[in-house]
mmCIF file of C-alpha atoms in Angstrom:
data_model
loop_
_atom_site.group_PDB
_atom_site.id
_atom_site.type_symbol
_atom_site.label_atom_id
_atom_site.label_comp_id
_atom_site.label_asym_id
_atom_site.label_seq_id
_atom_site.Cartn_x
_atom_site.Cartn_y
_atom_site.Cartn_z
ATOM 1 C CA MET A 1479 -67.365 33.248 -22.231
ATOM 2 C CA ALA A 1480 -67.238 36.916 -21.470
ATOM 3 C CA ASN A 1481 -70.270 37.731 -23.518
ATOM 4 C CA ASP A 1482 -72.044 34.406 -23.200
ATOM 5 C CA HIS A 1483 -75.549 34.417 -21.548
ATOM 6 C CA PHE A 1484 -78.227 32.013 -20.346
ATOM 7 C CA LEU A 1485 -81.808 32.331 -21.475
ATOM 8 C CA THR A 1486 -84.260 30.404 -19.349
ATOM 9 C CA LEU A 1487 -87.967 30.412 -19.917
ATOM 10 C CA SER A 1488 -91.298 28.636 -19.264
ATOM 11 C CA CYS A 1489 -94.850 28.944 -20.618
ATOM 12 C CA PRO A 1490 -97.802 26.941 -21.465
ATOM 13 C CA ASP A 1491 -96.984 24.469 -24.165
ATOM 14 C CA LYS A 1492 -98.074 24.949 -27.677
ATOM 15 C CA PRO A 1493 -96.710 24.683 -31.128
ATOM 16 C CA GLY A 1494 -94.191 27.155 -32.495
ATOM 17 C CA ILE A 1495 -92.174 28.145 -29.254
ATOM 18 C CA VAL A 1496 -88.786 26.498 -30.289
ATOM 19 C CA HIS A 1497 -89.158 28.036 -33.796
ATOM 20 C CA ALA A 1498 -89.951 31.412 -32.355
ATOM 21 C CA VAL A 1499 -87.101 31.467 -29.816
ATOM 22 C CA THR A 1500 -84.408 30.150 -32.186
ATOM 23 C CA GLY A 1501 -85.608 32.548 -34.867
ATOM 24 C CA VAL A 1502 -84.724 35.471 -32.568
ATOM 25 C CA PHE A 1503 -81.168 34.300 -32.310
ATOM 26 C CA ALA A 1504 -80.937 33.456 -36.023
ATOM 27 C CA GLY A 1505 -82.265 36.926 -36.866
ATOM 28 C CA GLU A 1506 -79.755 38.650 -34.781
ATOM 29 C CA LYS A 1507 -76.888 36.370 -35.944
ATOM 30 C CA VAL A 1508 -76.252 35.169 -32.252
ATOM 31 C CA ASN A 1509 -74.938 31.570 -31.901
ATOM 32 C CA ILE A 1510 -76.770 28.925 -29.781
ATOM 33 C CA ILE A 1511 -74.075 27.013 -27.869
ATOM 34 C CA ASP A 1512 -76.419 24.653 -26.179
ATOM 35 C CA LEU A 1513 -80.301 24.249 -25.960
ATOM 36 C CA GLN A 1514 -82.285 22.098 -23.782
ATOM 37 C CA GLN A 1515 -86.142 21.886 -23.785
ATOM 38 C CA PHE A 1516 -88.932 19.861 -22.259
ATOM 39 C CA SER A 1517 -92.724 19.669 -22.785
ATOM 40 C CA ASP A 1518 -94.520 18.354 -19.744
ATOM 41 C CA PRO A 1519 -97.655 16.366 -20.997
ATOM 42 C CA VAL A 1520 -99.203 16.393 -17.451
ATOM 43 C CA THR A 1521 -98.918 20.114 -16.553
ATOM 44 C CA GLU A 1522 -98.872 21.137 -20.259
ATOM 45 C CA LYS A 1523 -95.991 23.463 -19.499
ATOM 46 C CA PHE A 1524 -92.916 24.060 -21.658
ATOM 47 C CA PHE A 1525 -89.355 24.700 -20.278
ATOM 48 C CA MET A 1526 -86.334 25.774 -22.102
ATOM 49 C CA ARG A 1527 -82.715 26.632 -21.238
ATOM 50 C CA VAL A 1528 -80.399 28.247 -23.940
ATOM 51 C CA HIS A 1529 -76.746 28.935 -23.597
ATOM 52 C CA PHE A 1530 -75.906 31.509 -26.297
ATOM 53 C CA GLY A 1531 -73.102 33.857 -27.361
ATOM 54 C CA PRO A 1532 -71.076 35.540 -27.762
ATOM 55 C CA THR A 1533 -73.092 38.838 -28.218
ATOM 56 C CA PRO A 1534 -71.850 41.920 -29.984
ATOM 57 C CA THR A 1535 -71.877 43.673 -26.792
ATOM 58 C CA GLU A 1536 -71.653 42.758 -23.054
ATOM 59 C CA SER A 1537 -75.400 43.605 -22.597
ATOM 60 C CA PRO A 1538 -78.129 41.463 -24.303
ATOM 61 C CA GLU A 1539 -80.635 44.327 -24.151
ATOM 62 C CA PHE A 1540 -80.853 44.244 -27.927
ATOM 63 C CA LEU A 1541 -82.525 40.897 -27.615
ATOM 64 C CA ARG A 1542 -85.101 41.964 -24.989
ATOM 65 C CA PRO A 1543 -87.663 43.624 -27.173
ATOM 66 C CA HIS A 1544 -88.026 40.267 -29.179
ATOM 67 C CA PHE A 1545 -88.535 38.373 -25.943
ATOM 68 C CA GLU A 1546 -90.944 40.878 -24.571
ATOM 69 C CA LYS A 1547 -93.001 40.332 -27.750
ATOM 70 C CA LEU A 1548 -92.816 36.510 -27.267
ATOM 71 C CA ALA A 1549 -93.735 36.814 -23.617
ATOM 72 C CA GLY A 1550 -96.917 38.473 -24.603
ATOM 73 C CA GLU A 1551 -97.623 36.053 -27.375
ATOM 74 C CA TYR A 1552 -96.908 32.730 -25.377
ATOM 75 C CA ASP A 1553 -97.656 33.964 -21.848
ATOM 76 C CA MET A 1554 -93.892 33.320 -21.244
ATOM 77 C CA THR A 1555 -91.779 33.955 -18.189
ATOM 78 C CA TYR A 1556 -88.084 34.403 -19.130
ATOM 79 C CA ASP A 1557 -84.819 35.504 -17.743
ATOM 80 C CA ILE A 1558 -81.568 36.435 -19.475
ATOM 81 C CA ARG A 1559 -78.213 36.724 -17.408
ATOM 82 C CA PRO A 1560 -74.566 36.583 -18.278
ATOM 83 C CA VAL A 1561 -73.063 33.116 -17.746
ATOM 84 C CA ALA A 1562 -70.176 34.917 -15.665
ATOM 85 C CA GLN A 1563 -72.698 36.272 -13.267
ATOM 86 C CA LYS A 1564 -72.507 34.446 -9.958
ATOM 87 C CA PRO A 1565 -75.580 34.327 -7.706
ATOM 88 C CA LYS A 1566 -74.995 35.459 -4.222
ATOM 89 C CA VAL A 1567 -75.641 32.607 -1.744
ATOM 90 C CA LEU A 1568 -76.465 32.801 1.907
ATOM 91 C CA ILE A 1569 -75.511 29.637 3.702
ATOM 92 C CA MET A 1570 -77.089 28.670 6.939
ATOM 93 C CA VAL A 1571 -75.729 25.993 9.222
ATOM 94 C CA SER A 1572 -76.135 24.828 12.804
ATOM 95 C CA LYS A 1573 -73.475 22.427 14.524
ATOM 96 C CA ILE A 1574 -72.706 19.880 11.681
ATOM 97 C CA GLY A 1575 -70.304 21.306 9.208
ATOM 98 C CA HIS A 1576 -69.390 18.872 6.444
ATOM 99 C CA CYS A 1577 -71.754 20.402 3.953
ATOM 100 C CA LEU A 1578 -70.696 24.015 4.799
ATOM 101 C CA ASN A 1579 -66.955 23.191 4.474
ATOM 102 C CA ASP A 1580 -67.589 21.229 1.302
ATOM 103 C CA LEU A 1581 -69.493 24.337 -0.327
ATOM 104 C CA LEU A 1582 -66.860 26.805 0.806
ATOM 105 C CA PHE A 1583 -64.036 24.790 -0.651
ATOM 106 C CA ARG A 1584 -65.820 24.143 -4.073
ATOM 107 C CA ALA A 1585 -66.655 27.899 -4.098
ATOM 108 C CA LYS A 1586 -63.005 28.872 -3.304
ATOM 109 C CA THR A 1587 -61.613 26.516 -5.948
ATOM 110 C CA GLY A 1588 -64.072 27.584 -8.630
ATOM 111 C CA GLN A 1589 -65.962 24.331 -8.745
ATOM 112 C CA LEU A 1590 -69.109 26.209 -7.799
ATOM 113 C CA PRO A 1591 -70.037 29.392 -9.694
ATOM 114 C CA ILE A 1592 -71.404 31.194 -6.613
ATOM 115 C CA GLU A 1593 -70.496 34.075 -4.399
ATOM 116 C CA ILE A 1594 -71.061 33.581 -0.710
ATOM 117 C CA PRO A 1595 -71.182 36.923 1.097
ATOM 118 C CA LEU A 1596 -72.464 35.604 4.476
ATOM 119 C CA ILE A 1597 -72.945 32.655 6.647
ATOM 120 C CA VAL A 1598 -75.601 32.657 9.267
ATOM 121 C CA SER A 1599 -75.857 30.150 12.096
ATOM 122 C CA ASN A 1600 -77.823 29.610 15.391
ATOM 123 C CA HIS A 1601 -74.523 28.636 16.862
ATOM 124 C CA PRO A 1602 -71.089 30.210 17.068
ATOM 125 C CA ASP A 1603 -68.986 27.032 16.245
ATOM 126 C CA PHE A 1604 -68.149 27.874 12.593
ATOM 127 C CA ALA A 1605 -67.130 31.502 13.042
ATOM 128 C CA PRO A 1606 -63.423 30.425 12.711
ATOM 129 C CA LEU A 1607 -64.096 28.451 9.552
ATOM 130 C CA ALA A 1608 -65.864 31.561 8.057
ATOM 131 C CA ALA A 1609 -63.059 33.719 8.999
ATOM 132 C CA SER A 1610 -60.529 31.522 7.286
ATOM 133 C CA TYR A 1611 -62.330 32.074 4.073
ATOM 134 C CA GLY A 1612 -62.848 35.769 4.673
ATOM 135 C CA ILE A 1613 -66.611 35.479 4.740
ATOM 136 C CA GLU A 1614 -68.823 37.401 7.211
ATOM 137 C CA PHE A 1615 -70.311 35.139 9.901
ATOM 138 C CA ARG A 1616 -73.501 36.122 11.758
ATOM 139 C CA HIS A 1617 -74.493 34.290 15.029
ATOM 140 C CA LEU A 1618 -78.222 34.476 15.265
ATOM 141 C CA PRO A 1619 -79.392 32.345 18.173
ATOM 142 C CA VAL A 1620 -83.086 31.250 17.995
ATOM 143 C CA THR A 1621 -85.686 30.087 20.448
ATOM 144 C CA LYS A 1622 -89.324 29.396 19.989
ATOM 145 C CA ASP A 1623 -89.992 32.751 21.374
ATOM 146 C CA THR A 1624 -87.526 34.723 19.224
ATOM 147 C CA LYS A 1625 -87.971 32.740 15.879
ATOM 148 C CA ALA A 1626 -89.985 35.583 14.334
ATOM 149 C CA ALA A 1627 -87.492 38.291 15.225
ATOM 150 C CA GLN A 1628 -84.467 36.060 14.195
ATOM 151 C CA GLU A 1629 -86.084 35.371 10.805
ATOM 152 C CA GLY A 1630 -86.737 39.015 10.456
ATOM 153 C CA GLN A 1631 -83.001 39.694 10.876
ATOM 154 C CA ILE A 1632 -82.326 36.879 8.140
ATOM 155 C CA LEU A 1633 -84.661 38.610 5.701
ATOM 156 C CA GLU A 1634 -82.900 41.914 6.350
ATOM 157 C CA LEU A 1635 -79.608 40.319 5.632
ATOM 158 C CA ILE A 1636 -80.939 38.841 2.524
ATOM 159 C CA LYS A 1637 -81.897 42.207 1.352
ATOM 160 C CA GLU A 1638 -78.721 43.867 2.384
ATOM 161 C CA HIS A 1639 -76.436 41.482 0.687
ATOM 162 C CA ASP A 1640 -78.589 41.050 -2.375
ATOM 163 C CA VAL A 1641 -78.877 37.290 -1.874
ATOM 164 C CA GLU A 1642 -80.457 35.247 -4.516
ATOM 165 C CA LEU A 1643 -80.419 31.874 -3.000
ATOM 166 C CA VAL A 1644 -80.336 30.476 0.643
ATOM 167 C CA VAL A 1645 -78.780 27.052 1.210
ATOM 168 C CA LEU A 1646 -79.504 25.178 4.480
ATOM 169 C CA ALA A 1647 -76.363 23.261 4.973
ATOM 170 C CA ARG A 1648 -77.627 21.054 7.817
ATOM 171 C CA TYR A 1649 -79.378 24.073 9.385
ATOM 172 C CA MET A 1650 -81.432 22.143 12.036
ATOM 173 C CA GLN A 1651 -84.325 24.547 12.445
ATOM 174 C CA VAL A 1652 -87.676 24.439 10.693
ATOM 175 C CA LEU A 1653 -88.217 27.649 8.769
ATOM 176 C CA SER A 1654 -91.553 29.488 9.423
ATOM 177 C CA PRO A 1655 -94.163 29.857 6.507
ATOM 178 C CA THR A 1656 -93.371 33.482 6.460
ATOM 179 C CA LEU A 1657 -89.728 32.952 5.484
ATOM 180 C CA CYS A 1658 -90.579 30.072 3.174
ATOM 181 C CA GLU A 1659 -93.067 32.291 1.334
ATOM 182 C CA ALA A 1660 -90.703 35.323 1.127
ATOM 183 C CA MET A 1661 -88.056 33.221 -0.464
ATOM 184 C CA SER A 1662 -90.230 30.694 -2.270
ATOM 185 C CA GLY A 1663 -88.173 28.732 -5.019
ATOM 186 C CA LYS A 1664 -84.932 30.220 -3.608
ATOM 187 C CA ILE A 1665 -84.174 28.094 -0.461
ATOM 188 C CA ILE A 1666 -82.385 24.771 -1.013
ATOM 189 C CA ASN A 1667 -82.140 22.289 1.874
ATOM 190 C CA ILE A 1668 -80.059 18.980 2.182
ATOM 191 C CA HIS A 1669 -82.084 16.218 3.879
ATOM 192 C CA HIS A 1670 -80.104 13.438 5.183
ATOM 193 C CA SER A 1671 -82.256 10.723 3.901
ATOM 194 C CA PHE A 1672 -83.610 9.338 0.485
ATOM 195 C CA LEU A 1673 -87.038 11.140 0.656
ATOM 196 C CA PRO A 1674 -89.859 10.409 0.997
ATOM 197 C CA SER A 1675 -88.376 7.851 3.461
ATOM 198 C CA PHE A 1676 -87.360 8.810 6.965
ATOM 199 C CA LYS A 1677 -88.512 12.382 7.125
ATOM 200 C CA GLY A 1678 -87.841 14.558 10.147
ATOM 201 C CA ALA A 1679 -85.166 13.972 12.888
ATOM 202 C CA LYS A 1680 -82.498 11.304 13.122
ATOM 203 C CA PRO A 1681 -83.194 9.580 9.796
ATOM 204 C CA TYR A 1682 -80.083 7.415 10.059
ATOM 205 C CA HIS A 1683 -81.298 6.003 13.226
ATOM 206 C CA GLN A 1684 -84.703 5.324 11.570
ATOM 207 C CA ALA A 1685 -82.724 3.571 8.664
ATOM 208 C CA TYR A 1686 -80.769 1.538 11.057
ATOM 209 C CA ASP A 1687 -83.888 0.347 12.916
ATOM 210 C CA ARG A 1688 -85.381 -0.704 9.714
ATOM 211 C CA GLY A 1689 -82.256 -2.578 8.388
ATOM 212 C CA VAL A 1690 -82.116 -0.658 5.154
ATOM 213 C CA LYS A 1691 -79.505 -1.748 2.416
ATOM 214 C CA ILE A 1692 -79.170 1.752 0.914
ATOM 215 C CA ILE A 1693 -79.078 5.142 2.507
ATOM 216 C CA GLY A 1694 -79.283 8.402 0.624
ATOM 217 C CA ALA A 1695 -79.512 12.263 0.677
ATOM 218 C CA THR A 1696 -82.136 14.537 -0.906
ATOM 219 C CA ALA A 1697 -81.626 18.214 -2.159
ATOM 220 C CA HIS A 1698 -84.869 19.923 -2.301
ATOM 221 C CA PHE A 1699 -86.600 23.353 -2.336
ATOM 222 C CA VAL A 1700 -87.947 24.387 0.990
ATOM 223 C CA THR A 1701 -91.750 24.858 1.623
ATOM 224 C CA ALA A 1702 -93.777 25.279 4.649
ATOM 225 C CA ASP A 1703 -94.462 21.512 4.603
ATOM 226 C CA LEU A 1704 -91.412 19.848 6.287
ATOM 227 C CA ASP A 1705 -89.240 17.935 3.922
ATOM 228 C CA GLU A 1706 -91.967 17.886 1.179
ATOM 229 C CA GLY A 1707 -90.508 20.466 -1.227
ATOM 230 C CA PRO A 1708 -89.748 19.968 -4.917
ATOM 231 C CA ILE A 1709 -86.776 17.548 -5.263
ATOM 232 C CA ILE A 1710 -83.678 18.585 -7.230
ATOM 233 C CA GLU A 1711 -81.201 15.868 -6.706
ATOM 234 C CA GLN A 1712 -80.852 12.466 -4.840
ATOM 235 C CA ARG A 1713 -78.050 9.864 -4.490
ATOM 236 C CA VAL A 1714 -77.499 6.755 -2.551
ATOM 237 C CA ALA A 1715 -74.860 4.650 -1.006
ATOM 238 C CA ARG A 1716 -74.941 0.938 -0.311
ATOM 239 C CA VAL A 1717 -74.793 -0.177 3.271
ATOM 240 C CA ASP A 1718 -75.136 -3.572 5.154
ATOM 241 C CA HIS A 1719 -76.175 -4.848 8.599
ATOM 242 C CA SER A 1720 -72.544 -4.504 9.922
ATOM 243 C CA LEU A 1721 -72.786 -0.648 10.128
ATOM 244 C CA SER A 1722 -73.748 1.057 13.404
ATOM 245 C CA PRO A 1723 -75.897 4.215 13.312
ATOM 246 C CA LYS A 1724 -72.700 6.319 13.701
ATOM 247 C CA ALA A 1725 -71.263 4.475 10.738
ATOM 248 C CA LEU A 1726 -74.279 5.211 8.662
ATOM 249 C CA VAL A 1727 -74.104 8.894 9.661
ATOM 250 C CA ASP A 1728 -70.374 8.951 8.508
ATOM 251 C CA GLU A 1729 -71.164 7.163 5.164
ATOM 252 C CA GLY A 1730 -74.167 9.407 4.594
ATOM 253 C CA SER A 1731 -72.207 12.706 5.188
ATOM 254 C CA ASN A 1732 -70.289 12.154 1.967
ATOM 255 C CA VAL A 1733 -73.466 11.593 0.084
ATOM 256 C CA GLU A 1734 -75.125 14.748 1.534
ATOM 257 C CA SER A 1735 -72.202 16.890 0.510
ATOM 258 C CA GLN A 1736 -72.171 15.595 -3.025
ATOM 259 C CA VAL A 1737 -75.876 16.069 -3.510
ATOM 260 C CA LEU A 1738 -76.109 19.499 -1.974
ATOM 261 C CA ALA A 1739 -73.180 20.690 -4.104
ATOM 262 C CA ALA A 1740 -74.854 19.363 -7.284
ATOM 263 C CA ALA A 1741 -78.084 21.113 -6.565
ATOM 264 C CA VAL A 1742 -76.417 24.474 -5.769
ATOM 265 C CA LYS A 1743 -74.286 24.278 -8.988
ATOM 266 C CA TRP A 1744 -77.239 23.390 -11.111
ATOM 267 C CA TYR A 1745 -79.239 26.272 -9.659
ATOM 268 C CA ALA A 1746 -76.307 28.590 -10.369
ATOM 269 C CA GLU A 1747 -76.058 27.351 -14.013
ATOM 270 C CA ARG A 1748 -79.804 28.120 -14.370
ATOM 271 C CA ARG A 1749 -80.636 24.348 -14.953
ATOM 272 C CA VAL A 1750 -83.485 24.123 -12.355
ATOM 273 C CA PHE A 1751 -86.963 24.876 -13.163
ATOM 274 C CA LEU A 1752 -89.986 24.683 -10.737
ATOM 275 C CA ASN A 1753 -92.849 22.539 -12.121
ATOM 276 C CA GLY A 1754 -95.536 22.429 -9.512
ATOM 277 C CA THR A 1755 -94.531 20.079 -6.843
ATOM 278 C CA ARG A 1756 -91.646 18.761 -9.049
ATOM 279 C CA THR A 1757 -88.664 20.022 -10.727
ATOM 280 C CA VAL A 1758 -87.187 20.006 -14.366
ATOM 281 C CA VAL A 1759 -83.413 19.789 -14.279
ATOM 282 C CA PHE A 1760 -81.563 20.201 -17.482
#
C-alpha cells in the first residue's frame, strides 16, 4: 500500500457528488479499492471515504486540481493523505493506566496505525512505563490556580511535536474551553460509563447504587460540555447483583480499553466524521 491514499470529504448533499468524485479517479485511471458514503437526511450533509491506489507516483498532487474544482462546485471540504501516514498522538493520563498500557502495546505491535511521540500526565506514576517504550514523558502537575499555565504548556507541546490527535486515556481533569476549542474535533476521551448514563465522577459506583445489569464505556470527542461530546464508539458488558463496585471497575476496565482503542484506530484510518453533535463512522 505504498502509494495508496485515503480521500475523505463532506459537503451539502445534492445529486451528482458520487459521479463527480468517482469520475476523477476513472479519468486519471486510478483504482478505487474501497468506498463508503452516507447522506444524512436530517442535516442534509454528505460524507464519503475513499481508499484508492496505487497512484503512479507517491504524491497524489495530480489529483488535487480536480478536487479543488469540485470543492468550489459542491462547497466541499476534503483531505487526501497516504494510507501509510500515521497520525501523531499525544496521550494524556492520570493515575489509572490500563488504557495507556493498552494503547502503547497496540501501537508497538502494529495494531494501531499511530505514532506516539509524547505522554503527558499530571502525576509521575507512568514515567517508567513510557521509558520502557522509549517515549518521552512530561509530568505537568495541575491545580486550579495553575490550570491555564499547564494547558498552555500542553498546547506548546502539541505544536512542537506536530500532534494531530490528543487521547485522554483516563486523564482525570476537566479541560478548559480554551483547550477544547484549540483542538476541536481532535481530542478523544474514554468515559467509564455508557453515556448518557452516569456522567461525571465514580460512574461505576453510581451504576452499583442503581443495580444495573449492564455496564459500558464510551469514546467521544471532547467539548467544553463535560461528557457531552459526539460519540464515536460504545460497548457494554453484562453484570449482575453479585458484583461489588470494585468488581464493576475491574470488568469495566476491559471494555474501556477496547472502546478507546477502536475509536483511535478508526480516527487514524480516517473513518470518523463530525456531523454536528453526532458522528459518522465508516
